[in-house]
XYZ file of C-alpha atoms in Angstrom:
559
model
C 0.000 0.000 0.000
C 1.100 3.758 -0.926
C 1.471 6.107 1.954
C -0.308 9.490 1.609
C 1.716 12.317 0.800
C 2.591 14.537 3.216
C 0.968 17.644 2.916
C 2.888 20.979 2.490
C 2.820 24.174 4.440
C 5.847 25.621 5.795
C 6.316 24.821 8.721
C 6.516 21.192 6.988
C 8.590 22.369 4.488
C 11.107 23.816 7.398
C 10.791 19.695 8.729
C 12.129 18.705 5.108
C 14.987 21.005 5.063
C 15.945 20.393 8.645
C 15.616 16.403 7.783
C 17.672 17.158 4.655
C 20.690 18.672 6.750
C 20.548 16.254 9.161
C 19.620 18.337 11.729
C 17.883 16.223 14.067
C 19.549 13.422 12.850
C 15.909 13.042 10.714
C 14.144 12.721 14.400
C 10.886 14.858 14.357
C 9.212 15.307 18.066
C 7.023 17.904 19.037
C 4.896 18.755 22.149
C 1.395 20.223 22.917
C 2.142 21.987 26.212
C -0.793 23.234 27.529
C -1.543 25.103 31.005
C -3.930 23.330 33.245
C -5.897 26.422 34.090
C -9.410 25.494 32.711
C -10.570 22.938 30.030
C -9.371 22.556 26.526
C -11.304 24.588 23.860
C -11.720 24.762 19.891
C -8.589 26.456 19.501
C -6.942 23.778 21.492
C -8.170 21.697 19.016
C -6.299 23.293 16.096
C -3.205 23.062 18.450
C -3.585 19.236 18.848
C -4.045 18.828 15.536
C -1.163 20.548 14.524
C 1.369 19.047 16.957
C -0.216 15.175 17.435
C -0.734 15.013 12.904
C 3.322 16.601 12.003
C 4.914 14.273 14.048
C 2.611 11.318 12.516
C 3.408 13.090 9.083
C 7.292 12.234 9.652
C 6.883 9.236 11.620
C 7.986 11.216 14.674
C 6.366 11.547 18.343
C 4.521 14.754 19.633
C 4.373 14.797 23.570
C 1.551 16.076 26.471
C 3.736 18.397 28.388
C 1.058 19.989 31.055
C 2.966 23.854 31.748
C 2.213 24.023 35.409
C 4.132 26.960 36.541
C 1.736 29.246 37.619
C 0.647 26.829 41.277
C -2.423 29.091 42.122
C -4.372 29.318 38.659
C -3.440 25.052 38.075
C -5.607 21.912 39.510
C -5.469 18.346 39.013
C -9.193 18.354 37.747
C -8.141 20.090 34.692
C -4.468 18.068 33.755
C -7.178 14.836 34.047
C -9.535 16.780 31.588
C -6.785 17.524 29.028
C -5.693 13.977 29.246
C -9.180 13.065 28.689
C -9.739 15.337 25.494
C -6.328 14.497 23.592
C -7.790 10.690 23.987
C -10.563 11.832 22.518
C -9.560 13.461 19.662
C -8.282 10.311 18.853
C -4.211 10.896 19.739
C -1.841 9.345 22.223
C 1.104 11.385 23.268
C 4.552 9.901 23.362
C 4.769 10.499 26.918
C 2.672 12.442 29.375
C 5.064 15.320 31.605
C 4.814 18.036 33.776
C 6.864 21.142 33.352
C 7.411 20.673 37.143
C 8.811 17.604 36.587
C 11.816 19.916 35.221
C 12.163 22.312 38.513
C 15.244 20.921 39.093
C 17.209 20.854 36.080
C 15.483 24.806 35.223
C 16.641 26.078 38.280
C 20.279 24.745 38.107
C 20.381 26.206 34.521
C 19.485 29.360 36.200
C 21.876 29.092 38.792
C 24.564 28.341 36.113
C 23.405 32.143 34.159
C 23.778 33.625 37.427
C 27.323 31.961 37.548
C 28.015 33.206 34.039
C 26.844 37.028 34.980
C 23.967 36.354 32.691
C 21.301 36.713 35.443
C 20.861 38.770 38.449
C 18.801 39.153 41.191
C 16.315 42.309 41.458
C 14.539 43.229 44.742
C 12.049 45.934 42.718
C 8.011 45.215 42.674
C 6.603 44.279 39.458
C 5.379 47.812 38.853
C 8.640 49.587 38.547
C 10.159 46.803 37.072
C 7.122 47.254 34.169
C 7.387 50.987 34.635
C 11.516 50.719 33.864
C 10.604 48.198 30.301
C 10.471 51.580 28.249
C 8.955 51.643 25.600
C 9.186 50.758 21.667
C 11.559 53.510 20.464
C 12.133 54.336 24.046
C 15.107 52.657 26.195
C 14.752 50.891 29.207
C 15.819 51.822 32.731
C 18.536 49.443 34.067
C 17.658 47.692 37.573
C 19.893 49.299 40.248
C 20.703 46.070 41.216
C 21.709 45.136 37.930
C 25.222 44.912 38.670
C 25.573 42.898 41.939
C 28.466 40.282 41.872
C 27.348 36.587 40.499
C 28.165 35.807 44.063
C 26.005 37.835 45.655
C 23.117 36.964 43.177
C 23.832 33.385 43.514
C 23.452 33.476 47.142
C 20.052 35.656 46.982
C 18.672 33.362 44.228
C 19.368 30.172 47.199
C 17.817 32.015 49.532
C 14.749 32.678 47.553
C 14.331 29.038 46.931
C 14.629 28.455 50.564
C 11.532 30.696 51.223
C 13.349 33.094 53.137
C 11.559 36.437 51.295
C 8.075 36.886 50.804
C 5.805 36.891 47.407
C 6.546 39.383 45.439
C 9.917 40.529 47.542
C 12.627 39.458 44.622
C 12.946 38.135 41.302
C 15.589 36.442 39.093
C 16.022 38.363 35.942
C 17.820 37.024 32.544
C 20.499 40.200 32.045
C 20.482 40.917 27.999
C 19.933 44.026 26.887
C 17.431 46.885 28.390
C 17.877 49.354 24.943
C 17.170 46.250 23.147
C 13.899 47.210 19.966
C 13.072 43.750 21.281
C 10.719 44.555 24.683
C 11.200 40.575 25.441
C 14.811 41.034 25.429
C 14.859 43.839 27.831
C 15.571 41.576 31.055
C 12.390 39.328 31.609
C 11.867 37.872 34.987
C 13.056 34.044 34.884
C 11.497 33.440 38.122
C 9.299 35.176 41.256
C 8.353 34.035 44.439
C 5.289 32.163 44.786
C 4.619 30.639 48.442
C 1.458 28.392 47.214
C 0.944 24.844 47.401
C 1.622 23.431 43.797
C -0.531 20.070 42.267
C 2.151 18.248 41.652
C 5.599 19.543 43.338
C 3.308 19.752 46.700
C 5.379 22.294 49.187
C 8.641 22.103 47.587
C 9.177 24.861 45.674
C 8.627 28.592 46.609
C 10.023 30.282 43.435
C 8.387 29.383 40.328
C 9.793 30.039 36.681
C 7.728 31.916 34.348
C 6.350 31.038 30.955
C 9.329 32.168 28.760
C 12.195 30.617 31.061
C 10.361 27.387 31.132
C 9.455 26.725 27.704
C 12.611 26.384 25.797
C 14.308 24.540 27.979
C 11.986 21.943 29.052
C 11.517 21.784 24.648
C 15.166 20.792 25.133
C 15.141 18.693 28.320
C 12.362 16.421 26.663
C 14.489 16.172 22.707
C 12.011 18.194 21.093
C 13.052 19.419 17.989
C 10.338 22.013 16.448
C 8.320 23.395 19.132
C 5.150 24.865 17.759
C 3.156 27.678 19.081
C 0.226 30.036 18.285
C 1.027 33.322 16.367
C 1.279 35.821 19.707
C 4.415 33.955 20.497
C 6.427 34.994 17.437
C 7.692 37.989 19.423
C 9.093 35.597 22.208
C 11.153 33.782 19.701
C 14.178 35.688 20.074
C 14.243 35.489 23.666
C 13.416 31.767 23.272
C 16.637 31.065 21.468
C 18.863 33.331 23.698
C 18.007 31.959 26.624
C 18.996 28.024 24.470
C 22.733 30.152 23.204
C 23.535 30.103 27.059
C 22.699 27.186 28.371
C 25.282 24.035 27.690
C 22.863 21.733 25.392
C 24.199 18.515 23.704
C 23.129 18.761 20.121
C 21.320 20.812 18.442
C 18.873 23.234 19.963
C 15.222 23.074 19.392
C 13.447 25.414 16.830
C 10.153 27.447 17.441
C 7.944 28.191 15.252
C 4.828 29.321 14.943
C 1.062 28.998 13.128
C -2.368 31.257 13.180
C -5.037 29.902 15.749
C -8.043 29.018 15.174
C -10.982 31.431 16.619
C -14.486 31.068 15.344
C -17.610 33.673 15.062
C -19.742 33.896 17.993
C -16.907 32.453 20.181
C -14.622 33.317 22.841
C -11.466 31.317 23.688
C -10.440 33.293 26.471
C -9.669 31.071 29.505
C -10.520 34.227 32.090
C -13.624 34.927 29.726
C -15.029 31.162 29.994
C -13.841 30.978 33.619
C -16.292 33.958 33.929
C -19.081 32.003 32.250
C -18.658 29.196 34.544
C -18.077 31.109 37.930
C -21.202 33.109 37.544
C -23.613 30.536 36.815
C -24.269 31.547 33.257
C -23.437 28.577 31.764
C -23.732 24.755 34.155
C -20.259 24.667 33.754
C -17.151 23.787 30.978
C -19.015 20.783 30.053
C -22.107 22.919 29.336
C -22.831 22.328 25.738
C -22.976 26.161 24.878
C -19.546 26.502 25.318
C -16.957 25.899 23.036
C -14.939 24.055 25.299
C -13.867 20.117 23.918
C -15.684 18.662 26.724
C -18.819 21.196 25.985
C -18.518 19.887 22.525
C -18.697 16.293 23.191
C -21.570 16.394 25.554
C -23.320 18.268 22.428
C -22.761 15.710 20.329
C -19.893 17.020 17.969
C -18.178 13.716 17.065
C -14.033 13.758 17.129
C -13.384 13.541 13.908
C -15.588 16.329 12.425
C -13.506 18.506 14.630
C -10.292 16.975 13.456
C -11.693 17.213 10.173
C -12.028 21.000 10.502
C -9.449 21.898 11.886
C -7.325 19.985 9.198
C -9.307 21.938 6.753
C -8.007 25.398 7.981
C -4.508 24.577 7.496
C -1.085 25.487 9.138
C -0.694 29.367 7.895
C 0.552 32.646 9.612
C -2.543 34.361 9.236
C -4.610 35.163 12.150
C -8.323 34.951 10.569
C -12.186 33.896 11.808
C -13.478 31.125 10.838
C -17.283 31.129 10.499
C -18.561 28.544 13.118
C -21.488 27.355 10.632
C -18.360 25.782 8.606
C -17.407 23.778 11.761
C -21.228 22.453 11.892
C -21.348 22.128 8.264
C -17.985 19.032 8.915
C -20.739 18.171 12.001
C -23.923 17.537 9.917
C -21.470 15.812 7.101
C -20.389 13.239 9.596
C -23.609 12.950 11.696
C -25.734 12.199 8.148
C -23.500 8.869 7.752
C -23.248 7.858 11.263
C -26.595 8.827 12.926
C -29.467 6.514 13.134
C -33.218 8.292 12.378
C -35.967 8.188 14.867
C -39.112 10.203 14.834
C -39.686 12.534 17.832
C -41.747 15.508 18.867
C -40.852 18.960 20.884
C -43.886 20.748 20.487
C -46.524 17.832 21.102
C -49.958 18.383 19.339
C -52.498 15.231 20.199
C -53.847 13.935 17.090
C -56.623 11.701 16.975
C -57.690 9.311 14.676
C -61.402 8.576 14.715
C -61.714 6.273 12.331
C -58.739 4.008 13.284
C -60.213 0.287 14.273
C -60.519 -1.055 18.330
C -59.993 -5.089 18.801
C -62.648 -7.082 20.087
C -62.378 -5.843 23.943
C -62.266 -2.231 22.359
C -58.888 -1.285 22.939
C -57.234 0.951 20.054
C -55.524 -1.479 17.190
C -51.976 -1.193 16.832
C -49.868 -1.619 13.622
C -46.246 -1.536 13.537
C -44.349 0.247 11.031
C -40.645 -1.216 9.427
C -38.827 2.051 8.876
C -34.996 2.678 8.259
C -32.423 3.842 10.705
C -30.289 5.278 8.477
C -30.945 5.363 4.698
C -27.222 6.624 4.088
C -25.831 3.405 6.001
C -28.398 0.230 4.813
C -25.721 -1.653 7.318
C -27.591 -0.192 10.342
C -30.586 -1.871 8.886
C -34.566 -1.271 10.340
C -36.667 -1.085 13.324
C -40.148 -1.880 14.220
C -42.669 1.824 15.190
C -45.625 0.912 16.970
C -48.590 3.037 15.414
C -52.057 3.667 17.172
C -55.045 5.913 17.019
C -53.720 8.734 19.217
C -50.518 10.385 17.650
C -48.167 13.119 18.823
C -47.428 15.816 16.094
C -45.608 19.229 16.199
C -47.755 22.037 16.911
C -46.621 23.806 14.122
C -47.411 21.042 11.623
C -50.858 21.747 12.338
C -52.832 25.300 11.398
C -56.220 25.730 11.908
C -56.549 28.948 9.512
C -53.106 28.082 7.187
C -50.985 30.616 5.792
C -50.267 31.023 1.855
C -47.837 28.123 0.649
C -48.854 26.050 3.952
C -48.919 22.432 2.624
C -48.962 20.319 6.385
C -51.864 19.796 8.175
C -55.069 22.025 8.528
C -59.321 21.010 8.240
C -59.838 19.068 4.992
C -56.180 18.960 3.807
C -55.094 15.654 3.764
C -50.811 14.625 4.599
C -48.683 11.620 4.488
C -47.693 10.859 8.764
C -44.211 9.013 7.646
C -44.185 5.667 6.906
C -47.843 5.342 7.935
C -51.181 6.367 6.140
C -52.709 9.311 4.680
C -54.743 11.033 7.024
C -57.079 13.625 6.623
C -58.066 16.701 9.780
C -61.798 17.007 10.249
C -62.097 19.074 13.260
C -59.911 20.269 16.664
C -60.811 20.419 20.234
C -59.994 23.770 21.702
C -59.170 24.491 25.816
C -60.825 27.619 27.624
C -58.292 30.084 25.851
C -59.468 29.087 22.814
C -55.927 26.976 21.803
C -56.270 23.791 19.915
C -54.834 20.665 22.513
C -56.212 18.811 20.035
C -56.714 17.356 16.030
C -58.950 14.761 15.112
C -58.691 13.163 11.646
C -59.436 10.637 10.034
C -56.954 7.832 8.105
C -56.985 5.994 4.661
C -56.593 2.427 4.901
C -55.264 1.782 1.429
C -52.785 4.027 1.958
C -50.709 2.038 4.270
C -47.093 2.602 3.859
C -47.507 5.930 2.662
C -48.565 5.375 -0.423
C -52.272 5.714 -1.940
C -53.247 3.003 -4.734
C -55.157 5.459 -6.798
C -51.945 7.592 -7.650
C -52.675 10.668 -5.443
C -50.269 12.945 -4.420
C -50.446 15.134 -1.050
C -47.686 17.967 -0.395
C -46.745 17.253 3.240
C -44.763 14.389 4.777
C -44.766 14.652 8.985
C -43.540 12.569 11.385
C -44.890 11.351 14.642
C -45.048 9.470 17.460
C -47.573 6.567 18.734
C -49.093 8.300 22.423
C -49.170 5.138 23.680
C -45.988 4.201 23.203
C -43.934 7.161 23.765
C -41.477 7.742 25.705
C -40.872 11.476 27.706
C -37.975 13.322 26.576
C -36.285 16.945 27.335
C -34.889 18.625 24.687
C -32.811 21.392 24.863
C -32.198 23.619 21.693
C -28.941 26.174 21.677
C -28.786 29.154 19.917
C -25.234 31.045 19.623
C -23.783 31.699 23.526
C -22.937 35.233 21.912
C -24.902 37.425 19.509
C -22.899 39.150 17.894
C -20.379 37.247 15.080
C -16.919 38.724 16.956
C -17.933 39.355 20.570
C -17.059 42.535 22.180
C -15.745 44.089 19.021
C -18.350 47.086 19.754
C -17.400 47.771 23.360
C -14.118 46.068 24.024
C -15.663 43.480 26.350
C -17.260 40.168 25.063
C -19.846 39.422 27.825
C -21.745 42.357 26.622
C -22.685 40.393 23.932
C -24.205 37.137 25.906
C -27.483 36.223 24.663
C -30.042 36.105 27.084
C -31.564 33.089 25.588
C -29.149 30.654 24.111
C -30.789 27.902 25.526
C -34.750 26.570 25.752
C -35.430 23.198 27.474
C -38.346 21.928 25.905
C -40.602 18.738 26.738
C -41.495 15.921 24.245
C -42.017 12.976 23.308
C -39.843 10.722 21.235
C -40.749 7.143 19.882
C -39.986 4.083 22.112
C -36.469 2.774 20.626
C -35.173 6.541 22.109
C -35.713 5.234 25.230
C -32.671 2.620 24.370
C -30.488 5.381 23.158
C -26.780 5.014 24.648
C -25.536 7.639 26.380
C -23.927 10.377 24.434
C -25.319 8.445 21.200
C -26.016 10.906 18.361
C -29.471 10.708 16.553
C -31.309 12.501 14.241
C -34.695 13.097 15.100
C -36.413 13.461 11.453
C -36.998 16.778 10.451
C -35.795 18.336 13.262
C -32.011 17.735 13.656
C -29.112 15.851 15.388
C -29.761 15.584 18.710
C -27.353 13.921 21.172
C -27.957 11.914 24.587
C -27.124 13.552 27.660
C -23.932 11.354 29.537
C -25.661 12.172 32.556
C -29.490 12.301 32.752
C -31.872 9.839 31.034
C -34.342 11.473 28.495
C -32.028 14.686 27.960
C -30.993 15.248 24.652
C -28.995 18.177 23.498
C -29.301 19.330 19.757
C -25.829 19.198 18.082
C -26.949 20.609 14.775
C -29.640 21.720 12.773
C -30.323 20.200 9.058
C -30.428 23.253 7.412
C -26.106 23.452 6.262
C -26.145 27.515 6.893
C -22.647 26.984 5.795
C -23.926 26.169 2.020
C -26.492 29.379 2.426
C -23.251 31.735 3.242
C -20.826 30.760 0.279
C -24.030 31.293 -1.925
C -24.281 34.993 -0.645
C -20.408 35.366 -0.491
């Protein structure tokens, strides 16, 4: 067999020519290093992608490197989450590591650029060390304690890891250049003092390395050779390879380089943003399927590889752009239409009442039962028996007692197909004391069993429905977009203002009996209606994934 190509962008074209020179010695390993500060999201997604499907391209290995360095923000809840996700997603890291797991080796690097005069000690607060970064055509201020001996650095840098100074009382600084255009270069902090109990290290650290100091060289600790990160790090990647000139590395140093993420309309990826969400109560939590969390995505019913799907689709490029989220639910509904078995259920129940239909000999309503398809893209999922009966469940709005122009469903003396079934034809309704209709009587045309009438005649409606008397209850919920507007906050600079109010509607049904035997977190589609996914959780909730309509179609038709 012929192995696929591998596709070209250029960050896999910079692979090629690194494999070419020998490099790497033609080794390929990559990492996805996320923070465990909150759950995994779409743009995670594009990450995983990205890192997990190069290394497959060149037979390499991409790690899970979890970047706990920041011990208050970080909880074990959310490394087991991100675990949980890449699995899902279908990907299996090389190995699974902690950034912590490197505290020792990153701090003796550090001692050793103290050693070399390359890092110093400052005892300013973070504000006047900010206030002293300058500006871009505007120098720096050097530290006044810029200049202290590397033995008097060394020793303050020991005693900060011993916990003798508070938070916030010192910092290590890398010393490069303060008039540097670069604002990275102009003498980042390396590490701060942090006395708070840490998920994985426990009590035994005090200092904690920041984000730039950490990344490169745990890259190089673990072999990696191209370490791939979202666009906003570009401007780090100077500092990124400094910080590897210094330090005494056996072979070749690893290379960063960097790709557009993925955002989507309607959609926030901010981890303080969604954090918001969940801590006040407006969404049930990351899981809730409004967000666009991984986790909120699977509990809505998005199967894996639609999302891997998309995100292969966008590509590895270095422009930040939008994608519109009804192209995501277009590579949803594509998938779903193969893999989802039918069944007929009903949100708005409307009791219809067939007045003709035949009792048995003790008088109790006859019942048929219907062979109907579960999925007439995949014959291999074959049929199932629907019970049918005299008293039916319909949508409300199939039904119209005075119908509009161009209605073709149900209304007095217009006769439809019920799916599957019979003709029928409404005769009258029963009203309430309002005046609504609770409920349609009609009668049925026994020829036209099947859905089909002998004589030839054609009717302009096709419904579905569902047997009262054998229905099981469901709740439905049915999600509109979590923000209104198609790039939150853009008007006012803060996102949240545009929440909608009413994302969400729990309505209850009735669904025919086989949902009853639905597995949890099984996808259906419920005919004429949409995909609809079973709650993990709670029996009878289902959560629509997707519509039927593919908006996605609708917009490159306008565009």
């Amino acid at each position: 067999m012929t192995e696929a190509p591998v596709g070209s962008d250029f960050i896999r074209d910079q692979i090629r020519r690194d494999n070419e020179a020998g490099t790497y010695g033609g080794r390929v390993q990559t990492r996805f290093p996320p923070e465990p500060n909150g759950y995994l999201h779409i743009g995670h997604a594009k990450a995983i992608v990205t890192d997990f499907g190069i290394a497959e391209d060149f037979d390499g290995v991409c790690n899970l490197r979890l970047d706990d360095t920041n011990p208050e923000s970080e909880d074990v809840e959310y490394v087991e989450e991100i675990k949980s996700d890449i699995a899902w997603l279908g990907y299996t890291p090389g190995i699974t590591v902690h950034a912590s797991d490197y505290f020792e080796q990153l701090y003796a690097w550090a001692e050793y650029l103290v050693e070399q005069g390359k890092a110093y000690v400052d005892d300013q607060d973070a504000e006047t060390i900010s206030a002293q970064k300058g500006g871009f055509g505007t120098p720096g201020v050097e530290s006044p304690y810029r200049d202290r001996t590397p033995e008097e650095n060394l020793d303050l840098l020991r005693r900060m890891r011993a916990g003798e100074f508070a938070d916030g009382e010192r910092v290590l600084r890398a010393k490069i250049d303060m008039a540097s255009d670069d604002m990275w270069l102009r003498d980042p902090v390396m590490y701060r003092i942090r006395h708070a109990h840490h998920h994985n290290t426990g009590d035994a650290w005090v200092i904690y390395p920041t984000y730039d100091w950490a990344h490169g060289q745990s890259d190089a600790i673990e072999g990696v050779t191209h370490s791939l990160c979202s666009l906003e790090f570009e401007s780090h990647r100077p500092l990124y390879d400094w910080f590897l000139a210094q330090l005494p590395l056996e072979g070749a140093a690893p290379k960063q380089r960097e790709f557009a993420r993925l955002e989507l309309t309607h959609t926030v990826t901010s981890k303080r943003r969604l954090r918001t969400l969940v801590e006040e109560g407006v969404v049930d939590g990351w899981d809730d399927p409004r967000m666009p969390t991984l986790s909120g995505l699977r509990r809505r019913g998005y199967p894996a590889s639609a999302i891997v799907a998309f995100c292969e689709a966008t590509g590895v490029t270095k422009t930040n752009s939008r994608k519109a989220i009804e192209e995501l639910e277009a590579f949803v509904r594509r998938d779903l239409n193969l893999s989802a078995q039918r069944r007929m259920a009903v949100l708005r129940p409307l009791k219809l009442v067939l007045t003709n239909w035949p009792t048995d000999a003790a008088g109790a309503p006859v019942v048929e039962h219907f062979e109907v398809a579960n999925n007439p893209e995949n014959p291999e999922d074959g049929t199932r028996q629907v019970a049918f009966s005299g008293e039916l469940w319909i949508e409300s709005d199939d039904f119209a007692e005075v119908p509009p122009p161009k209605f073709f469903r149900l209304s007095p003396g217009r006769e439809v197909r019920l799916r599957g079934a019979f003709f029928v034809t409404a005769t009258d309704v029963v009203k309430d004391d309002a005046g609504e209709v609770v409920q349609v009587n009609a009668t049925y045309d026994p020829a036209s069993r099947g859905g089909n009438s002998p004589d030839g005649r054609k009717v302009k409606s096709t419904m579905h429905w569902v047997s009262a008397a054998h229905a099981t209850p469901l709740q439905v919920a049915l999600y509109e977009r979590l923000f209104t507007t198609e790039v939150p906050g853009a008007a006012t600079g803060e996102a949240l203002d545009d929440l909608n109010p009413a994302s969400r509607e729990v309505l209850s049904g009735w669904g025919e009996a086989a949902l009853a035997d639905v597995e949890s977190g099984q996808v259906v589609q419920f005919e004429r209606l949409g995909y609809f996914a079973a709650d993990p959780d709670t029996a009878g909730l289902f959560h629509r994934t997707v519509g039927l309509r593919d908006e996605w179609a609708s917009i490159q038709k306008r565009g």
